[in-house]
């Protein structure tokens, strides 16, 4: 059977080669039928055969708007392009320009198959998206969309738009061609719809809107200094009663908040209040995706320094803390990131949060979330940030009582230098502010041997070496820790560092060596 299938296919492909050069459509039609049958039977094998016999370059001439073969040819391309290995060959065979031209056809079958073919070719394929960027597909699709009234046809266009809109150049082309107005219209028409297709269309349109905002140029074009009508419309989605729109609105704000200028403008325009009201609605019976999106937006808005105190005064920290009970890692992750951004350089807020026993307890619990590296990393970083930004003895005591010290010692061995450094600075503050209270935890978590490793390791960055030596000097005031330092022959390691190429490190090594010698 397989042999017969293969022979029949080869024969059909040979005939197709001949048919494509002469103009008898009947002959081509029967070959195309055979091809479609073969693809239905075993898509991968038939596609490989088509590739082997170099059939794809023959297809552009068959994609003639006037020809009765066209829907079948487009269907064949759609089927072939289901295979990842066939997408680049489709592009190389020059199939994109004739397919884009077919979007002007009035024949519904042609439109359907062309949409499928274009959607499949550009699915997950970088090279084809770049090729699409050099055609006028954005204009053609938007023009086609404006003419459509039927749900199925709009869906088909959406299916081509979504993968294309992942390319930044095409994002901008689509925005310039007026796709946003089409999307806003779809949203307005479907927001109160009960039918399944309305719900589906609302989701597709609002998701696509968010996707367009992921490109820097397209996002700035739609922001228009915060005066853009699109930006205003998206804002009105946040108080909506519809979860999908609330979600899209919050994600859109998070995307608009990708540069400091936009963030400052949005906070001054009162967007924080809208997001807090949205979060408040989702504390009980919360929709996790909406919580995650609103927290993402707040986290981004909190990045510029001038926004932090304004957002703290608006009560952002209090609302965010309501989600401490969440069992959802994505929400936990964003909640931690938002608090960390808010307290950066804000001593008073860091002290207030750092003396909140419930928060510290939860952070220590999440520092052990081995299954969720992101949550674990963010908890450690927030724990350290509370100490670093508050420089408060009360915060240090709260962290010691909550059992956080051992996690900061572990964090000092992280593979990320920035986290190592944050941990060492926090541990240095703990040692400086309340060494007696931390002594037991420092011994129990082998702090001294961790520091010995960091100083001996040639790969440790200069700031890691510097902060490790500062910490060694700080723990010398404790008898058991002092003993450990002597037992590990720190002097040898430190004296080597006097010759370090980094001046700060070599200077600190001299000071540390003097301190160790004086106290030995």
XYZ file of C-alpha atoms in Angstrom:
520
model
C 0.000 0.000 0.000
C 2.749 2.384 1.041
C 4.655 1.701 -2.161
C 1.550 2.325 -4.237
C 0.849 5.520 -2.304
C 4.388 6.688 -2.916
C 4.299 5.792 -6.647
C 0.929 7.455 -7.191
C 2.168 10.579 -5.467
C 5.383 10.703 -7.514
C 3.349 10.281 -10.674
C 0.938 13.032 -9.655
C 3.843 15.344 -8.869
C 5.464 14.660 -12.240
C 2.137 15.407 -13.965
C 1.797 18.582 -11.941
C 5.199 19.745 -13.193
C 3.948 19.359 -16.749
C 0.534 20.830 -16.014
C 2.015 23.940 -14.408
C 3.830 24.784 -17.646
C 0.840 24.346 -19.942
C -2.453 25.942 -19.202
C -4.823 22.990 -18.897
C -6.454 23.429 -15.537
C -8.308 20.092 -15.713
C -5.070 18.220 -15.767
C -3.683 20.266 -12.873
C -6.912 19.795 -10.881
C -6.709 16.002 -10.843
C -3.028 16.141 -9.780
C -3.917 18.578 -6.998
C -6.705 16.254 -5.791
C -4.227 13.397 -5.637
C -1.833 15.599 -3.680
C -4.500 16.622 -1.153
C -5.411 12.959 -0.700
C -1.759 12.072 -0.064
C -1.408 14.912 2.462
C -4.557 13.764 4.263
C -3.205 10.232 4.331
C 0.318 10.992 5.607
C 1.086 14.688 5.806
C 4.762 14.464 6.790
C 5.739 11.883 4.206
C 3.831 13.616 1.404
C 5.365 16.980 2.350
C 8.864 15.479 2.234
C 8.138 14.118 -1.228
C 6.877 17.530 -2.394
C 10.071 19.080 -1.077
C 12.236 16.363 -2.677
C 10.694 16.839 -6.101
C 10.960 20.634 -5.877
C 7.246 21.274 -6.351
C 6.868 24.405 -4.181
C 8.464 26.801 -6.729
C 5.798 25.715 -9.281
C 2.939 26.825 -7.037
C 3.155 30.653 -7.335
C 2.110 30.462 -10.989
C -0.875 28.310 -10.017
C -2.017 30.864 -7.425
C -3.781 32.887 -10.043
C -6.847 34.799 -8.787
C -8.731 33.811 -11.976
C -7.882 30.099 -11.844
C -10.288 27.485 -10.498
C -7.244 25.610 -9.079
C -6.360 28.404 -6.666
C -8.317 27.252 -3.567
C -6.804 23.769 -3.872
C -3.275 25.135 -4.275
C -3.744 27.369 -1.210
C -5.137 24.380 0.691
C -2.068 22.301 -0.256
C 0.235 25.092 0.977
C -1.741 25.302 4.236
C -1.393 21.540 4.749
C 2.296 21.449 3.876
C 3.055 24.413 6.172
C 1.717 22.475 9.167
C 5.206 20.938 9.216
C 7.866 23.139 10.729
C 10.517 21.934 8.258
C 8.389 23.161 5.326
C 7.866 26.767 6.464
C 11.179 28.208 5.311
C 10.975 26.381 1.944
C 7.509 27.943 1.434
C 9.042 31.364 1.978
C 12.015 30.601 -0.295
C 9.688 29.377 -3.044
C 8.188 32.883 -3.205
C 4.709 31.869 -2.023
C 4.112 34.855 0.255
C 3.519 37.686 -2.275
C 0.942 35.763 -4.371
C -0.864 34.589 -1.218
C -1.001 38.145 0.131
C -2.485 39.285 -3.201
C -5.214 36.639 -2.885
C -6.514 38.378 0.238
C -8.303 40.695 -2.204
C -10.301 37.811 -3.649
C -14.079 37.791 -3.311
C -14.184 33.981 -3.391
C -14.821 32.795 0.174
C -13.085 29.429 -0.294
C -9.978 31.163 -1.657
C -9.963 33.524 1.325
C -10.374 30.705 3.815
C -7.547 28.577 2.385
C -5.268 31.599 1.855
C -5.762 32.608 5.477
C -4.884 29.105 6.628
C -1.809 29.004 4.406
C -0.493 32.391 5.595
C -1.235 31.567 9.234
C 0.590 28.242 9.042
C 3.623 29.594 7.190
C 4.249 32.314 9.744
C 3.469 30.164 12.792
C 6.604 30.072 14.959
C 8.840 30.938 12.033
C 11.153 33.931 12.376
C 12.373 33.975 8.770
C 8.885 34.011 7.282
C 7.845 36.887 9.554
C 10.787 38.909 8.276
C 9.662 38.188 4.707
C 6.102 39.209 5.533
C 7.442 42.530 6.844
C 8.559 43.432 3.333
C 5.091 42.870 1.813
C 1.963 44.982 2.269
C 0.253 42.209 4.239
C -0.546 44.501 7.186
C -2.595 46.849 4.995
C -4.223 43.974 3.115
C -5.302 42.224 6.305
C -6.655 45.356 7.960
C -8.502 46.296 4.766
C -9.956 42.790 4.559
C -10.965 42.889 8.222
C -12.843 46.148 7.768
C -14.915 44.580 4.983
C -15.890 41.443 6.936
C -19.088 41.008 8.835
C -19.045 37.251 9.367
C -17.586 35.836 12.562
C -15.717 32.961 10.813
C -13.976 35.301 8.390
C -12.884 37.623 11.184
C -11.560 34.641 13.113
C -9.575 33.535 10.071
C -7.966 36.974 9.767
C -7.207 37.000 13.481
C -5.421 33.675 13.071
C -3.081 35.226 10.524
C -2.692 38.465 12.490
C -1.677 36.912 15.810
C 1.547 35.156 14.720
C 2.464 38.070 12.439
C 2.046 40.584 15.250
C 4.892 38.903 17.113
C 7.281 40.684 14.749
C 8.099 44.254 15.845
C 8.257 45.682 12.317
C 4.861 44.183 11.452
C 3.408 45.398 14.772
C 4.165 48.954 13.709
C 2.827 48.351 10.176
C -0.418 46.998 11.629
C -0.804 49.965 13.975
C -0.180 52.367 11.092
C -2.675 50.477 8.926
C -5.392 51.041 11.533
C -5.744 47.588 13.055
C -6.268 49.052 16.530
C -9.474 50.801 15.537
C -10.763 47.454 14.222
C -9.873 45.738 17.493
C -11.522 48.413 19.626
C -14.662 48.082 17.540
C -14.712 44.297 18.043
C -14.344 44.820 21.790
C -17.182 47.342 21.872
C -19.451 44.959 19.920
C -18.725 41.828 21.928
C -18.201 43.068 25.495
C -21.785 42.330 26.552
C -22.240 39.348 24.271
C -23.333 36.078 25.814
C -22.694 33.900 22.775
C -19.615 31.708 22.716
C -18.325 33.355 19.569
C -18.592 36.827 21.160
C -16.587 35.675 24.148
C -13.973 34.121 21.838
C -13.746 37.234 19.679
C -13.447 39.552 22.663
C -10.556 37.465 23.955
C -8.791 37.331 20.590
C -9.163 41.082 19.961
C -8.041 42.166 23.418
C -5.124 39.679 23.461
C -3.994 40.987 20.091
C -4.163 44.535 21.403
C -1.851 43.600 24.285
C 0.507 41.860 21.842
C 0.787 45.024 19.721
C 1.874 46.936 22.827
C 4.866 44.640 23.307
C 6.730 46.461 20.519
C 8.474 49.612 21.754
C 7.656 51.714 18.694
C 4.068 50.539 18.326
C 3.514 51.028 22.074
C 4.855 54.608 22.060
C 2.813 55.427 18.975
C -0.387 54.332 20.743
C 0.560 56.009 24.042
C 0.906 59.420 22.347
C 2.273 60.997 25.508
C -0.645 59.590 27.484
C -3.143 61.540 25.391
C -3.778 58.800 22.845
C -7.392 57.789 22.369
C -6.299 54.141 22.361
C -4.598 54.583 25.710
C -7.752 56.228 27.096
C -9.978 53.412 25.783
C -7.736 50.753 27.312
C -7.953 52.560 30.661
C -11.722 52.253 30.544
C -11.343 48.455 30.380
C -9.944 48.233 33.911
C -13.181 49.053 35.786
C -15.147 46.825 33.366
C -17.315 44.003 34.736
C -15.721 41.632 32.225
C -12.706 39.622 33.484
C -11.147 39.324 30.039
C -11.204 43.102 29.577
C -9.915 43.761 33.095
C -7.067 41.394 32.316
C -6.266 42.985 28.954
C -6.493 46.476 30.473
C -4.043 45.645 33.254
C -1.638 43.897 30.851
C -1.823 46.887 28.508
C -0.917 49.245 31.367
C 2.002 46.946 32.262
C 3.172 47.202 28.635
C 2.741 50.985 28.480
C 4.778 51.122 31.710
C 7.974 49.972 30.011
C 9.729 53.317 30.170
C 10.144 55.839 32.958
C 8.444 58.732 31.162
C 5.251 56.746 30.598
C 5.298 55.449 34.184
C 5.617 58.916 35.683
C 2.832 60.232 33.477
C 0.507 57.351 34.353
C 1.029 57.630 38.108
C 0.327 61.372 37.921
C -2.805 60.613 35.889
C -4.219 58.487 38.739
C -3.933 55.038 37.192
C -2.715 53.522 40.458
C -6.118 54.080 42.045
C -7.850 52.196 39.201
C -5.470 49.251 39.586
C -5.939 49.154 43.371
C -9.711 49.130 42.985
C -9.362 46.280 40.503
C -7.158 44.296 42.903
C -9.569 44.917 45.756
C -12.332 43.318 43.707
C -10.200 40.205 43.315
C -9.093 39.564 46.908
C -11.963 37.170 47.568
C -12.776 34.656 44.816
C -9.953 36.222 42.908
C -9.219 35.665 39.277
C -5.532 34.685 39.319
C -4.708 36.026 35.863
C -6.226 39.418 36.709
C -4.339 39.540 40.038
C -1.097 38.677 38.244
C -1.644 41.306 35.526
C -2.581 44.115 37.948
C 0.448 43.354 40.124
C 2.686 43.346 37.011
C 1.399 46.794 36.117
C 2.015 48.118 39.642
C 5.503 46.618 39.719
C 6.452 48.347 36.458
C 4.935 51.655 37.567
C 7.006 51.514 40.770
C 10.350 51.435 38.952
C 11.005 55.228 38.588
C 12.228 56.657 41.906
C 9.773 59.594 41.852
C 6.828 57.180 41.696
C 7.703 55.127 44.777
C 6.655 57.566 47.503
C 3.521 58.565 45.554
C 2.495 54.933 45.221
C 3.235 54.221 48.874
C 1.073 57.184 49.908
C -1.685 55.849 47.668
C -1.701 52.682 49.812
C -0.236 50.262 47.259
C 1.699 48.242 49.853
C -1.438 47.661 51.967
C -3.458 46.373 49.027
C -0.597 44.170 47.821
C -0.237 42.627 51.298
C -3.835 41.372 51.061
C -2.523 38.765 48.592
C 0.035 37.291 51.002
C -2.310 34.354 51.499
C -2.247 33.469 47.796
C -1.184 29.916 46.991
C -0.509 30.784 43.346
C 3.219 31.057 42.486
C 2.704 33.589 39.630
C 0.821 35.901 42.010
C 3.373 35.360 44.781
C 6.182 36.189 42.350
C 4.640 39.487 41.197
C 3.594 40.471 44.723
C 7.208 40.091 45.912
C 8.580 42.006 42.938
C 6.103 44.851 43.484
C 7.032 45.234 47.175
C 10.743 45.072 46.346
C 10.408 47.851 43.764
C 8.339 49.982 46.147
C 10.804 49.940 49.053
C 13.921 50.507 46.958
C 15.539 53.646 48.528
C 12.432 54.120 50.759
C 13.762 53.642 54.309
C 10.510 54.333 56.122
C 8.476 51.907 54.013
C 11.223 49.269 54.309
C 11.126 49.613 58.093
C 7.340 49.406 58.186
C 7.233 46.257 56.062
C 10.350 44.753 57.638
C 8.808 44.849 61.111
C 5.612 43.196 59.832
C 6.004 39.736 61.417
C 3.365 38.130 59.147
C 5.142 39.298 55.998
C 8.570 38.168 57.205
C 7.154 34.795 58.236
C 5.657 34.292 54.773
C 8.909 35.354 53.090
C 10.872 32.808 55.098
C 8.344 30.156 54.089
C 8.693 31.106 50.398
C 12.501 31.097 50.672
C 12.068 27.324 50.829
C 9.822 27.065 47.744
C 12.228 24.728 45.937
C 9.658 23.962 43.213
C 9.376 27.626 42.291
C 12.809 29.122 41.744
C 11.358 32.528 40.840
C 9.353 32.832 44.051
C 12.308 31.563 46.077
C 14.686 34.082 44.506
C 12.286 37.031 44.913
C 11.592 36.164 48.591
C 15.294 36.138 49.344
C 15.796 39.411 47.517
C 12.909 41.102 49.364
C 14.191 39.824 52.719
C 17.584 41.315 51.968
C 16.054 44.551 50.603
C 14.033 45.119 53.804
C 17.299 45.127 55.775
C 19.395 47.045 53.242
C 16.922 49.888 52.707
C 15.782 50.261 56.324
C 19.185 49.759 58.018
C 17.000 49.257 61.098
C 17.794 47.192 64.178
C 14.065 46.430 64.567
C 13.917 44.944 61.066
C 17.056 42.915 61.719
C 15.462 41.539 64.914
C 12.239 40.655 63.072
C 14.224 38.774 60.403
C 16.324 36.937 63.007
C 13.216 35.940 64.981
C 11.461 34.839 61.790
C 14.353 32.495 60.917
C 15.489 34.426 57.873
C 19.241 34.538 58.518
C 20.030 31.044 57.193
C 18.287 31.902 53.913
C 20.420 35.017 53.464
C 23.549 32.897 54.048
C 22.361 30.443 51.374
C 21.583 33.389 49.079
C 25.246 34.460 49.376
C 26.127 31.254 47.484
C 23.690 31.992 44.616
C 24.930 31.674 41.039
C 23.704 35.246 40.405
C 26.264 37.805 41.473
C 23.650 40.484 42.127
C 21.885 38.184 44.626
C 25.153 37.188 46.292
C 25.977 40.824 46.768
C 22.548 41.772 48.124
C 22.835 38.913 50.626
C 26.327 39.902 51.808
C 25.328 43.549 52.323
C 22.257 42.464 54.340
C 24.349 40.032 56.426
C 26.898 42.801 57.029
C 24.114 45.030 58.377
C 22.815 42.217 60.606
C 26.326 41.726 62.028
C 26.790 45.478 62.546
C 23.351 46.103 64.089
C 22.826 43.034 66.288
C 25.650 40.502 66.182
C 24.735 38.980 69.556
C 21.202 38.098 68.422
C 22.417 36.675 65.104
C 25.401 34.727 66.470
C 23.599 31.394 66.850
C 22.153 31.542 63.290
C 25.525 32.576 61.833
C 27.179 29.551 63.456
C 24.318 27.215 62.536
C 24.375 28.209 58.861
C 28.197 27.925 58.533
C 28.527 31.586 57.542
C 32.290 31.632 58.125
C 33.025 28.692 55.827
C 30.746 30.198 53.147
C 32.823 33.405 53.322
C 36.037 31.373 53.152
C 34.774 29.719 49.950
C 33.787 33.056 48.400
C 37.189 34.589 49.153
C 39.139 31.543 47.911
C 37.153 31.239 44.683
C 38.973 33.002 41.857
C 35.705 33.470 39.998
C 34.148 35.630 42.748
C 33.572 39.196 41.541
C 35.528 42.042 43.219
C 32.463 43.347 45.079
C 31.786 39.850 46.441
C 35.341 39.628 47.772
C 35.108 43.142 49.205
C 31.793 42.568 51.005
C 32.952 39.156 52.285
C 35.964 40.788 53.954
C 33.797 43.530 55.471
C 31.604 40.761 56.913
C 34.592 38.839 58.295
C 35.709 41.948 60.175
C 32.154 42.452 61.469
C 31.804 38.934 62.933
C 35.158 39.049 64.759
C 33.327 40.541 67.744
C 31.694 37.183 68.431
C 33.798 34.604 70.248
C 32.567 31.421 68.529
C 32.708 33.073 65.090
C 36.162 34.489 65.811
C 37.342 30.948 66.652
C 35.984 29.655 63.324
C 37.799 32.421 61.468
C 41.094 31.422 63.141
C 40.568 27.719 62.446
C 40.063 28.300 58.731
C 43.371 30.163 58.227
C 41.733 33.238 56.718
C 45.020 35.171 56.861
C 46.468 33.117 53.973
C 43.483 33.807 51.708
C 43.288 37.501 52.619
C 47.028 38.199 52.245
C 46.873 36.844 48.686
C 44.120 39.366 47.930
C 46.453 42.267 48.786
C 47.840 41.836 45.280
C 44.359 41.924 43.677
C 44.098 44.100 40.555
C 41.029 45.872 41.973
C 42.230 48.705 44.243
C 39.199 48.582 46.570
C 39.694 44.843 47.076
C 43.462 45.090 47.688
C 42.969 47.984 50.131
C 40.268 46.097 52.053
C 42.532 43.007 52.115
C 45.275 45.026 53.869
C 42.786 46.345 56.448
C 41.297 42.873 57.011
C 44.755 41.307 57.368
C 45.705 43.892 60.017
C 42.468 43.172 61.882
C 43.013 39.400 61.765
C 46.655 39.710 62.872
C 45.758 42.028 65.735
C 43.112 39.639 67.018
C 44.860 36.318 66.487
